[in-house]
XYZ file of C-alpha atoms in Angstrom:
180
model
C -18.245 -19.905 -22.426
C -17.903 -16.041 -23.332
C -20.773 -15.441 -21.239
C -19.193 -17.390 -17.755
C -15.894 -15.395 -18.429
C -17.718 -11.960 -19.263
C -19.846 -12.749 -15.555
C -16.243 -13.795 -14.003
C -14.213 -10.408 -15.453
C -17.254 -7.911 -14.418
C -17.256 -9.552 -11.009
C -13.474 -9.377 -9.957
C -13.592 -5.798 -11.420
C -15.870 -5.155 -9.247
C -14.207 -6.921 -6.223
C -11.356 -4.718 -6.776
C -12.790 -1.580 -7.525
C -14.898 -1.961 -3.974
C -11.427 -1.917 -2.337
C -10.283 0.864 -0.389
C -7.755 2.258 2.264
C -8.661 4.203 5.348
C -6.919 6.016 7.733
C -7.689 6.831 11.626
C -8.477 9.869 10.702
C -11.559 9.101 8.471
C -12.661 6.555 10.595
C -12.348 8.539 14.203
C -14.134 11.446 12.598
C -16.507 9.644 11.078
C -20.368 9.812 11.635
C -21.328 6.936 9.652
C -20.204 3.533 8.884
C -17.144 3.752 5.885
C -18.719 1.112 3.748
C -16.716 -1.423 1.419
C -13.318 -4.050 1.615
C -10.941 -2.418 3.434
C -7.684 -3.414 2.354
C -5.203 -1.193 3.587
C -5.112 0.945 7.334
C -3.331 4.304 7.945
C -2.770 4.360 11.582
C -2.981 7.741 14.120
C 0.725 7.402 13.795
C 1.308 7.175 10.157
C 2.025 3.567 9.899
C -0.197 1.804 6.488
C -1.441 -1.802 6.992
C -2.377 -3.984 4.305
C -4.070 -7.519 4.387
C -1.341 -9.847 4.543
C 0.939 -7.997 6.679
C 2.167 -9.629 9.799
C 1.543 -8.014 12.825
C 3.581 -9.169 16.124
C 1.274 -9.313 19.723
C 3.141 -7.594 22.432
C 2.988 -8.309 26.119
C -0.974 -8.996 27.840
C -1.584 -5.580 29.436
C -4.093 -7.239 32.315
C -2.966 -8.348 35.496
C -4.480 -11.684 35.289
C -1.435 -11.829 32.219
C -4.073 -11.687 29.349
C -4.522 -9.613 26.750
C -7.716 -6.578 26.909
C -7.524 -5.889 23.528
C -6.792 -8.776 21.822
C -9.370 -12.066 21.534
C -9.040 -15.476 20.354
C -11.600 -17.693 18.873
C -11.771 -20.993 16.930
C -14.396 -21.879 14.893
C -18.017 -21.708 15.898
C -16.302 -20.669 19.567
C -17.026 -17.512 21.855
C -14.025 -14.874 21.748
C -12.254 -14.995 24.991
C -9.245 -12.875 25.496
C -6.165 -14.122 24.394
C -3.596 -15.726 27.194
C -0.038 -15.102 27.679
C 0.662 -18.028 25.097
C 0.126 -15.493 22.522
C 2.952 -13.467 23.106
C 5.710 -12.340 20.667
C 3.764 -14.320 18.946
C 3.362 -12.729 14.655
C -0.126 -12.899 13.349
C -1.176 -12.023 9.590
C -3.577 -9.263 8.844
C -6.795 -11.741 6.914
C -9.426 -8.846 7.401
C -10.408 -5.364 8.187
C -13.626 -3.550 9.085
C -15.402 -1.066 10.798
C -17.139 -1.504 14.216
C -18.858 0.662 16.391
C -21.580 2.674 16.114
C -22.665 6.734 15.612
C -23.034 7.301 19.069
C -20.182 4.668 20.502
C -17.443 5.928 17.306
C -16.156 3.880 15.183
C -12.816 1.980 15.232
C -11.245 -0.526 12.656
C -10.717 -3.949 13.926
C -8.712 -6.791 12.665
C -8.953 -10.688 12.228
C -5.584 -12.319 12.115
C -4.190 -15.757 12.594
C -0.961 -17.026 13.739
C 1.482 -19.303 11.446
C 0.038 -23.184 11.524
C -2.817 -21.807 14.094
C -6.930 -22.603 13.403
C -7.328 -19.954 15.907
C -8.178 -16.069 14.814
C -7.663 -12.969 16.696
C -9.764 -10.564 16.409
C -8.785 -6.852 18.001
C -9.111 -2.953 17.815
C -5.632 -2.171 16.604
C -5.341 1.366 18.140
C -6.376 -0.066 21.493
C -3.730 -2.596 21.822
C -1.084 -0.940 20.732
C -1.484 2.016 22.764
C -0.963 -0.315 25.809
C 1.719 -2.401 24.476
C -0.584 -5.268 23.231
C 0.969 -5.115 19.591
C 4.547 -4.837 19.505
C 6.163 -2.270 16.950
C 9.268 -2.489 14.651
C 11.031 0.702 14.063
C 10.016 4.124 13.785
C 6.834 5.486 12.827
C 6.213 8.129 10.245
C 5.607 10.431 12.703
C 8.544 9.542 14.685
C 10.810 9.534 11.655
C 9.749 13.334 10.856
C 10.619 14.079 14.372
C 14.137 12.413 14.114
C 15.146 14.438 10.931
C 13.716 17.535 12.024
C 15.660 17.072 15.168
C 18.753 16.296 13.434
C 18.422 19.459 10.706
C 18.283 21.814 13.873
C 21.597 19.710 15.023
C 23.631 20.061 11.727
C 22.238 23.746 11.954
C 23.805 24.153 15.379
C 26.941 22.078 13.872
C 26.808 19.647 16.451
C 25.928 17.503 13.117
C 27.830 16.804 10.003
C 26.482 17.055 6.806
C 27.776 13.245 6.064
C 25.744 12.312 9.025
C 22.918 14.257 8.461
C 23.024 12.706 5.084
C 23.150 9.254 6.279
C 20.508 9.538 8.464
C 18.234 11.122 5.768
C 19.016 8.102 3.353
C 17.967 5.337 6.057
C 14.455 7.802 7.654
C 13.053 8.887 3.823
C 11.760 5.302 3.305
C 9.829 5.476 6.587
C 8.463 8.635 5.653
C 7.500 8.290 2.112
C 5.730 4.745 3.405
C 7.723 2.410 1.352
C 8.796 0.439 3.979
């Protein structure tokens, strides 16, 4: 019995300790493959994605009104890319990894699945939401930076009050400091 719960301790230690986050940057400048879980994503624009967050699909960026960037696939199936059904539709985050190759780059793609759904997505996160593909809530961290660097120069100027200026500080620093 000690032994089996010795052999079960060592291996979820070292399930967890294999975990890691990555950001664009690492993986975009990146001449090999970042090996390990991947658990958590900082995107190009500052935004950190964890397994089990839910991500919301945007509108289909083709013509043909189907998503590019984003595929769907059941089990033992052939991605296809995803229809129009799969709009505003919110999908949680099951996996991350690296794709791509030295010469190609590399890129970090998701698997997700919808609510009740058997189907998984499967898509390059930076890709589709550069053309509208995912849809965003709120600022990014970038954006949010912006905003109250903006504003300073404004209370500077006095076109701002201080109470304002405050305000607006109180609802960005979350955003900025990630803990939203």
């Amino acid at each position: 019995m000690k032994k089996k719960l010795l052999v079960l301790v060592f291996a979820l230690a070292f399930n967890f300790s294999n975990a890691q986050q990555v950001t664009f940057k690492q993986v975009s400048e990146s001449t090999k493959r970042i090996k390990g879980k991947i658990t958590s994503y900082v995107t190009s624009m500052g935004d950190t994605i964890n397994i089990g967050d839910k991500v919301k699909f945007g509108n289909p960026s083709n013509a043909n009104n189907s998503f590019v960037y984003i595929f769907e696939f059941a089990a033992l199936s052939t991605p296809t890319l995803a229809s129009i059904r799969a709009q505003g539709w919110d999908s949680e985050v099951l996996k991350m990894r690296i794709s791509g190759s030295k010469r190609r780059g590399y890129e970090v793609t998701f698997t997700s699945k919808t609510e009740g759904g058997i189907t998984r997505y499967l898509y390059d996160y930076e890709k589709a939401l550069s053309v509208g593909e995912l849809a965003r809530d709120g600022l990014s961290r970038a954006e949010a930076i912006a905003k109250l660097k903006e504003s300073k120069d404004l209370l500077d100027l006095g076109m701002l009050t201080q109470e304002e200026f405050n305000a607006l500080r109180k609802e960005l620093t979350p955003i900025i400091m990630n803990k939203n």
